[in-house]
Coordinates of N, CA, C and O in Angstrom, one line a residue:
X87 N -111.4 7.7 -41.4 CA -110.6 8.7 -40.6 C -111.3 10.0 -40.5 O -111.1 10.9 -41.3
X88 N -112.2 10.0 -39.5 CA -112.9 11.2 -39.4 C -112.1 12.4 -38.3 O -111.5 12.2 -37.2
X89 N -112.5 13.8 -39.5 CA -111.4 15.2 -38.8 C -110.4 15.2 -39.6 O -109.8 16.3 -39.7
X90 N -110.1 14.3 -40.2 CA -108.4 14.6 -40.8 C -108.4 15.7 -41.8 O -109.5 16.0 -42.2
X91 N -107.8 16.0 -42.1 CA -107.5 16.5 -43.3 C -106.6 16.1 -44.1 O -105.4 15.9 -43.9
X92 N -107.2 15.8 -45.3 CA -106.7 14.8 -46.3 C -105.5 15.6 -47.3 O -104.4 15.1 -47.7
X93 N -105.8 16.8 -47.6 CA -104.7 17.2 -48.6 C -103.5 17.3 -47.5 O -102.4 16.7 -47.3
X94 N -104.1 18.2 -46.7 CA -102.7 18.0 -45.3 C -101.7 16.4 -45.3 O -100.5 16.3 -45.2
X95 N -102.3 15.7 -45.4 CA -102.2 14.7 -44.8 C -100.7 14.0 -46.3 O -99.6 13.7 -46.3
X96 N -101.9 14.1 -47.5 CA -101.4 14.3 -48.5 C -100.0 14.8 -48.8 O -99.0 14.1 -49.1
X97 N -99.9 16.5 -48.6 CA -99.0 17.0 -48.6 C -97.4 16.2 -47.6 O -96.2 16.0 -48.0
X98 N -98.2 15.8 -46.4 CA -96.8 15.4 -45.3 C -96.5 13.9 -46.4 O -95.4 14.0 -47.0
X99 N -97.2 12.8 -46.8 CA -96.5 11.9 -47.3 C -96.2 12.1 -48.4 O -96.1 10.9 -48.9
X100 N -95.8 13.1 -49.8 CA -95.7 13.5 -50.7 C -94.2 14.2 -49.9 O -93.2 14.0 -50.5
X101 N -94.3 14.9 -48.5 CA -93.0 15.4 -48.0 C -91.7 14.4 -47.8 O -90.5 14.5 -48.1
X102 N -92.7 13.0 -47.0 CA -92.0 11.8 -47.1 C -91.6 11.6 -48.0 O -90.4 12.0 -48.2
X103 N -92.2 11.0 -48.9 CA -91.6 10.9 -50.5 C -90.3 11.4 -50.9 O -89.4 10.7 -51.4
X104 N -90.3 12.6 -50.8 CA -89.2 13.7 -51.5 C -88.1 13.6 -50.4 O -87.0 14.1 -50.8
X105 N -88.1 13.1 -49.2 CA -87.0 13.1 -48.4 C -86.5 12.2 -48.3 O -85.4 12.1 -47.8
X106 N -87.4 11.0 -48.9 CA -86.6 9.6 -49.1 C -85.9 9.3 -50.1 O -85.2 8.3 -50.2
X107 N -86.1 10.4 -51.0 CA -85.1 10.5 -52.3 C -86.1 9.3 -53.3 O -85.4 8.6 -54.1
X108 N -87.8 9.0 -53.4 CA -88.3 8.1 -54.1 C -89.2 8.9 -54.8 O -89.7 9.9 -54.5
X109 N -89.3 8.0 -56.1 CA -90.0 8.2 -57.2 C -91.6 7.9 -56.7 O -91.7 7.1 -55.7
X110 N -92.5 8.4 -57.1 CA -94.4 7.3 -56.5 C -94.4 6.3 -57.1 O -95.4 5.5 -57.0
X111 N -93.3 5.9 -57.8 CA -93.3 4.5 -58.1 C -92.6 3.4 -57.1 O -93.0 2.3 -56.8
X112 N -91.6 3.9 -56.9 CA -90.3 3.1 -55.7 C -91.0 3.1 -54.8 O -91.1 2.0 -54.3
X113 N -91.8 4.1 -54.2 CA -92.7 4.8 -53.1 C -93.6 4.2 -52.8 O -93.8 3.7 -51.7
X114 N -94.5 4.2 -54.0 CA -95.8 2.8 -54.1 C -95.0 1.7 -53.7 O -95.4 1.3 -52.5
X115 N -94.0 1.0 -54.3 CA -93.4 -0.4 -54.3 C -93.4 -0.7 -52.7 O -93.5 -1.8 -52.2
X116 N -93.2 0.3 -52.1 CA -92.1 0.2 -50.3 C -93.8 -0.5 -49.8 O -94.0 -1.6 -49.4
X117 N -94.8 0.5 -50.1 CA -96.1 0.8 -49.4 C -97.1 0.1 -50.0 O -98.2 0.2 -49.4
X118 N -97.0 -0.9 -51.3 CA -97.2 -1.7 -51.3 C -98.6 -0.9 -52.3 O -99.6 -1.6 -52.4
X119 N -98.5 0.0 -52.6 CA -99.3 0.8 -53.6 C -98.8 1.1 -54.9 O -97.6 0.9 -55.1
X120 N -99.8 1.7 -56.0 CA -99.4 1.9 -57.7 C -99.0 3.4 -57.5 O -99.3 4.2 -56.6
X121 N -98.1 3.7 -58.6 CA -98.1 5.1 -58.7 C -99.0 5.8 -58.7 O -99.0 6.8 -58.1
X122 N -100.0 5.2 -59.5 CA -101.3 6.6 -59.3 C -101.9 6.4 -58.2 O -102.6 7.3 -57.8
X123 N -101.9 5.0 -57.1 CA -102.4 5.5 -56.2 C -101.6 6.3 -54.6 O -102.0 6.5 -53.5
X124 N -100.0 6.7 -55.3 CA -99.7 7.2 -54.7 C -100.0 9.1 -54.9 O -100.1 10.0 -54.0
X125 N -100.1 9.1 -56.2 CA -100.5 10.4 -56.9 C -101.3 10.8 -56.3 O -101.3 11.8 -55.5
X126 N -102.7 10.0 -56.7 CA -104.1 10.3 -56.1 C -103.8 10.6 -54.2 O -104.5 11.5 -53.8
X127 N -103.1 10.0 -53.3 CA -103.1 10.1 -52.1 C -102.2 11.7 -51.9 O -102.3 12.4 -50.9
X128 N -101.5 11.9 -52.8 CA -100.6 13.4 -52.5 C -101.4 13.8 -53.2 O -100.9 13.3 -54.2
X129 N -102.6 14.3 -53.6 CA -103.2 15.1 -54.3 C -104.6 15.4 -53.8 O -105.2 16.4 -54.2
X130 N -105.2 14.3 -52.8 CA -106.0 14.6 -51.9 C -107.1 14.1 -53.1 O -108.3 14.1 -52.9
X131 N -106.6 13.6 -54.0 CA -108.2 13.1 -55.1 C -108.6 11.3 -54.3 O -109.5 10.6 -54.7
X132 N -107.8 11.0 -53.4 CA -108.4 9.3 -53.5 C -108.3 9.5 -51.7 O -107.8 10.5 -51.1
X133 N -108.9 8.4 -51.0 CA -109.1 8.3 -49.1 C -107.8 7.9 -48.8 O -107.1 7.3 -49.6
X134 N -107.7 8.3 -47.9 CA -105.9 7.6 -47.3 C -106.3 6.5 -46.1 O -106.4 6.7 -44.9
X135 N -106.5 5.4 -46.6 CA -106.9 4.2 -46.0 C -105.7 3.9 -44.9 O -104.5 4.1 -45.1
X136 N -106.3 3.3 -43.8 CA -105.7 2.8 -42.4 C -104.4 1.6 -42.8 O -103.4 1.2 -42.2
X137 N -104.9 1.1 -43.9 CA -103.3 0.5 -44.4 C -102.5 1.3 -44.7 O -101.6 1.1 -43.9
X138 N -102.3 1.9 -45.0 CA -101.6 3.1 -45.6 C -100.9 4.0 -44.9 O -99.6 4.1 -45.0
X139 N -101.8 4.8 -44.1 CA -100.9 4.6 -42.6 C -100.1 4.4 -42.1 O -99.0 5.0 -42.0
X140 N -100.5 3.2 -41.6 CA -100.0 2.2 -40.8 C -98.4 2.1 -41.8 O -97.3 2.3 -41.2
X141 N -98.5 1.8 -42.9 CA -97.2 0.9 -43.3 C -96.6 1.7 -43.8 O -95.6 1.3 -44.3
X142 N -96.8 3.1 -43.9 CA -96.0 4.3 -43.9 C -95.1 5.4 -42.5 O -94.2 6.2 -42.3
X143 N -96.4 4.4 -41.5 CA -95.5 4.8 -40.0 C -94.5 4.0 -39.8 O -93.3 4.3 -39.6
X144 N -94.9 3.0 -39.8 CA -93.7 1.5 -40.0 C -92.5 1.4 -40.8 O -91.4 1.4 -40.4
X145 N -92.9 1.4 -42.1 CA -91.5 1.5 -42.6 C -90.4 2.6 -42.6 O -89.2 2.4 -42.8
X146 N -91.0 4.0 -42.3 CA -90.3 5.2 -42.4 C -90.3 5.7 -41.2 O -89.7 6.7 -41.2
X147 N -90.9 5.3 -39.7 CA -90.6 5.5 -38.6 C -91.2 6.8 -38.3 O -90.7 7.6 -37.5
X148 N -92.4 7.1 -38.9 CA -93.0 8.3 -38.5 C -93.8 8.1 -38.0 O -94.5 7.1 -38.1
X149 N -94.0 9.2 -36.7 CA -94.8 9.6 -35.8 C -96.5 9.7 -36.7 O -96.9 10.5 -37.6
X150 N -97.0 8.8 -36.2 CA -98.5 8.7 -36.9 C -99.6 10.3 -36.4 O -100.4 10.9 -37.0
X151 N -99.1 10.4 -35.3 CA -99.8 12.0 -35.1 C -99.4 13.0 -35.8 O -100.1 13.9 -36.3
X152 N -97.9 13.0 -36.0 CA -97.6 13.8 -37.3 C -98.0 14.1 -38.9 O -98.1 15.1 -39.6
X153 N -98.3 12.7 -39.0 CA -98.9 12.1 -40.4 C -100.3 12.8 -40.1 O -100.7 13.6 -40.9
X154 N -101.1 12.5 -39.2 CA -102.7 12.6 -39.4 C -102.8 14.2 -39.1 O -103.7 14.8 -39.8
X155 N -102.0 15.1 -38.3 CA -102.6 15.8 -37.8 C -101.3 17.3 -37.7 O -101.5 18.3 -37.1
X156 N -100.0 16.8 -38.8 CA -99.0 17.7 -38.2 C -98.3 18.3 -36.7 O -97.7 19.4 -36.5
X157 N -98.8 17.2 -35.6 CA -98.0 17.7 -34.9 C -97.0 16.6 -34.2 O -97.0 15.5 -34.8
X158 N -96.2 16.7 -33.1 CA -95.5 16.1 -32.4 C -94.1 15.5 -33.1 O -93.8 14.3 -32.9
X159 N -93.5 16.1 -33.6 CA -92.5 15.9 -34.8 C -92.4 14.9 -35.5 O -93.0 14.0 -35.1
X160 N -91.7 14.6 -36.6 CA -92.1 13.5 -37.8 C -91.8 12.3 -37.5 O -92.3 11.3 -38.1
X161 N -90.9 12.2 -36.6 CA -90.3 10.8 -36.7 C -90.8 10.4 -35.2 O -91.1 11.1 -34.2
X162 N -90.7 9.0 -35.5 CA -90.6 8.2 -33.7 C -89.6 8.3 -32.9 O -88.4 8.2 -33.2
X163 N -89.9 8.4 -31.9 CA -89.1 9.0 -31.0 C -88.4 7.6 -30.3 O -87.9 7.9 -29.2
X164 N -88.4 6.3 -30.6 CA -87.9 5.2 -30.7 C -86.3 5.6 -30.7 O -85.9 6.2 -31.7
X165 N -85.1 5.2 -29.5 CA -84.1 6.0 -29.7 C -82.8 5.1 -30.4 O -81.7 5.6 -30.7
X166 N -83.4 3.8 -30.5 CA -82.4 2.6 -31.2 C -83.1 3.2 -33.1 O -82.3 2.6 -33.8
X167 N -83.6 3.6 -33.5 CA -83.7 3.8 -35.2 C -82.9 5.5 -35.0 O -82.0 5.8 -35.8
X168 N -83.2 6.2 -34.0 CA -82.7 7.7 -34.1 C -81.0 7.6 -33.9 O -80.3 8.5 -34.5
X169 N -80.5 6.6 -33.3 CA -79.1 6.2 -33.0 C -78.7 5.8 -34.3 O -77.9 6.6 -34.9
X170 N -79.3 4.7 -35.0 CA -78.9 3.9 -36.0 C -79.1 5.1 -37.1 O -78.0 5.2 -37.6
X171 N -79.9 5.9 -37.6 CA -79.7 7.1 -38.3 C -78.5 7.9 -38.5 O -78.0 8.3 -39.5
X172 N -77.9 8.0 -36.5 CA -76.9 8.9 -36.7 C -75.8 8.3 -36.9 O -74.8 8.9 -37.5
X173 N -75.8 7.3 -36.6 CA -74.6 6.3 -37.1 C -74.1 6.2 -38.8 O -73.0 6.3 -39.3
X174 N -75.5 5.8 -39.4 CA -75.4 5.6 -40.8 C -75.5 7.1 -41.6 O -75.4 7.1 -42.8
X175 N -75.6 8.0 -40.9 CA -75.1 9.6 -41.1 C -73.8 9.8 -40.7 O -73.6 10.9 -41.1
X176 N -72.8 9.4 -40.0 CA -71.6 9.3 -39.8 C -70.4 8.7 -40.1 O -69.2 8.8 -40.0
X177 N -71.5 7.6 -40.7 CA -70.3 6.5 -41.9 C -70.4 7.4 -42.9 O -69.3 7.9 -43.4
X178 N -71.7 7.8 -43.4 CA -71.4 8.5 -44.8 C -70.4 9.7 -44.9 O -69.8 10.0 -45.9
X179 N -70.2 10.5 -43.4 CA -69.0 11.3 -43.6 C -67.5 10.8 -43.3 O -66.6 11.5 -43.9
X180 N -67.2 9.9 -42.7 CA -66.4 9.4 -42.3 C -65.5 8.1 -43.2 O -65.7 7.0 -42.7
X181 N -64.8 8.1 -44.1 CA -64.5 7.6 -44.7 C -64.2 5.9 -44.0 O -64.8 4.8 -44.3
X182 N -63.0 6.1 -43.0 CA -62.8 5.1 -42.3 C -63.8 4.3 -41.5 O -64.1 3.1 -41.4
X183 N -64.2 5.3 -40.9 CA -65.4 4.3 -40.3 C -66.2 3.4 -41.1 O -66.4 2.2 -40.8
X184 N -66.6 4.1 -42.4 CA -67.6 3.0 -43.2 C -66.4 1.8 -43.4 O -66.7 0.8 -42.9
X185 N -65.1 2.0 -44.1 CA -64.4 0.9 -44.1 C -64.5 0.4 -43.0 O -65.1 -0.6 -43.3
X186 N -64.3 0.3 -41.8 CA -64.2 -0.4 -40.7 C -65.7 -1.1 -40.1 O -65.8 -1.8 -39.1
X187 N -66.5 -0.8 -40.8 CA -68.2 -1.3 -40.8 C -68.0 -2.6 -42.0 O -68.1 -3.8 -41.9
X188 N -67.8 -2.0 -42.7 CA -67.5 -2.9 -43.8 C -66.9 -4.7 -43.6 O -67.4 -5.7 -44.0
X189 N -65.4 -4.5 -42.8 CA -64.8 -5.1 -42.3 C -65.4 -6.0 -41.5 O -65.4 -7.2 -41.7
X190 N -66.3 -4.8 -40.1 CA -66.7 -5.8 -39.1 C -68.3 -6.4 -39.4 O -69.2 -6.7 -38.6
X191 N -68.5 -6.4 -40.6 CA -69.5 -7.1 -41.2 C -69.2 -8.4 -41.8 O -70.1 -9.2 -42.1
X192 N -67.5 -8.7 -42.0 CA -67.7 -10.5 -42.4 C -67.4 -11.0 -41.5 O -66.9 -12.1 -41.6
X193 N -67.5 -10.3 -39.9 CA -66.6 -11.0 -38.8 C -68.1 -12.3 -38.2 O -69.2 -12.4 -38.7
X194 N -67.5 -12.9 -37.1 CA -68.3 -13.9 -36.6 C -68.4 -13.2 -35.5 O -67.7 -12.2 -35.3
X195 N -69.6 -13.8 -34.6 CA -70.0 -13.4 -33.6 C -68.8 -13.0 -32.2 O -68.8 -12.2 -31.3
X196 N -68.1 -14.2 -32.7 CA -66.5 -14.3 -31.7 C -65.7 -13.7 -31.6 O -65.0 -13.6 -30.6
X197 N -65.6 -13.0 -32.7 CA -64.4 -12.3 -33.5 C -65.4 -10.8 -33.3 O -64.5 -10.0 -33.3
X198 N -66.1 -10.4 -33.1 CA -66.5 -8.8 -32.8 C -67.3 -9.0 -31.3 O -68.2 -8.2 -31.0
X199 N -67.0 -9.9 -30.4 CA -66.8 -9.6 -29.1 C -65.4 -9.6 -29.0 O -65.2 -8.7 -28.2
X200 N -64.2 -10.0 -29.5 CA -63.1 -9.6 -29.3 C -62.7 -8.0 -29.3 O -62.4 -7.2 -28.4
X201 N -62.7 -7.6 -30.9 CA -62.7 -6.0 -31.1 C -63.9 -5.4 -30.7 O -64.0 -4.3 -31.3
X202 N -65.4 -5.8 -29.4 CA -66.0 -5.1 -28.6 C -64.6 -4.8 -27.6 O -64.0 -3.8 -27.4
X203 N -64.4 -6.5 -26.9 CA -63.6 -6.1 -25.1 C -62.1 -5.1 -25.9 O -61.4 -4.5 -25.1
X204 N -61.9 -5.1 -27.3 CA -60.4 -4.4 -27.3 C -60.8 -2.7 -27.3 O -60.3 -1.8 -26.7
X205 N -61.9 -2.7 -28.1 CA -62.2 -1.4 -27.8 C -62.7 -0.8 -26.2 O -62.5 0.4 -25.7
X206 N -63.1 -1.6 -25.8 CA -63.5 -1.1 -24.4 C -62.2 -0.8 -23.6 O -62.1 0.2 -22.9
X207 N -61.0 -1.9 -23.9 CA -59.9 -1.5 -23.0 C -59.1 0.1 -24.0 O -58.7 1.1 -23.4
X208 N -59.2 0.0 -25.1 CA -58.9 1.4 -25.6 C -59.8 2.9 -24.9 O -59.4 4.0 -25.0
X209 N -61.0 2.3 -24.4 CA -61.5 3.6 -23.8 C -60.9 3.7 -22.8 O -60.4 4.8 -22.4
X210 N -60.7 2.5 -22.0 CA -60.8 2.8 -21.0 C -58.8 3.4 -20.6 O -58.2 4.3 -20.0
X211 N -58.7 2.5 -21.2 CA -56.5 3.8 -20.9 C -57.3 5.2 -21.8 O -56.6 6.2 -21.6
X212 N -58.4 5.7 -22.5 CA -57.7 6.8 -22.9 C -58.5 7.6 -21.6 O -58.5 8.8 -21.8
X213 N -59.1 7.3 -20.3 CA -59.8 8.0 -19.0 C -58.3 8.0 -18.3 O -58.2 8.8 -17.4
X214 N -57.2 7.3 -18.4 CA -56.2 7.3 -17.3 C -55.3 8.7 -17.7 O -54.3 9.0 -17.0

């Protein structure tokens, strides 16, 4: 990876790290690396190899020009993971809703196109 800058680089997945709420050890595990070679990569002592990368853009959905180069903001701009974020940020405030995720997780395929078409007729009387 020629031009990069490595402690930079360092620094942003060490940022990753700390915002995923992981230890360099859980962190290693995701990425398929040891603690120290997660140490050594936030510390700018070891190369930040193209696996590495790669399976840190993938699993955490970051923008790889952000990673290499700090710009273009951190995440992928993919808008089904940015949806599903805000979602799973809105169960966490939302008491009922998580219950009601909960619920429509032992349903069958049959049974949550029903409570799809009932909710649709609920939007649709509350436009009249």
């Amino acid at each position: 990876m020629n031009g990069v800058n490595e402690k930079d680089i360092g620094k942003r997945i060490e940022f990753i790290r700390k915002k995923e709420k992981l230890s360099r050890r859980e962190f290693g595990k995701i990425v398929n690396k040891s603690e120290d070679a997660v140490y050594n990569i936030e510390k700018a002592r070891a190369k930040i190899s193209d696996d590495i990368i790669y399976s840190i853009c993938n699993i955490f959905h970051i923008n790889k020009n952000w990673l290499l180069n700090g710009e273009d903001g951190m995440y992928e701009t993919n808008s089904k993971h940015i949806r599903l974020a805000n979602i799973v940020g809105n169960l966490e405030k939302e008491e009922n809703l998580f219950e009601l995720t909960e619920m429509l997780l032992d349903l069958n395929d049959r049974q949550i196109e029903v409570i799809k078409d009932l909710i649709d007729v609920f939007k649709e009387s509350e436009k009249k």
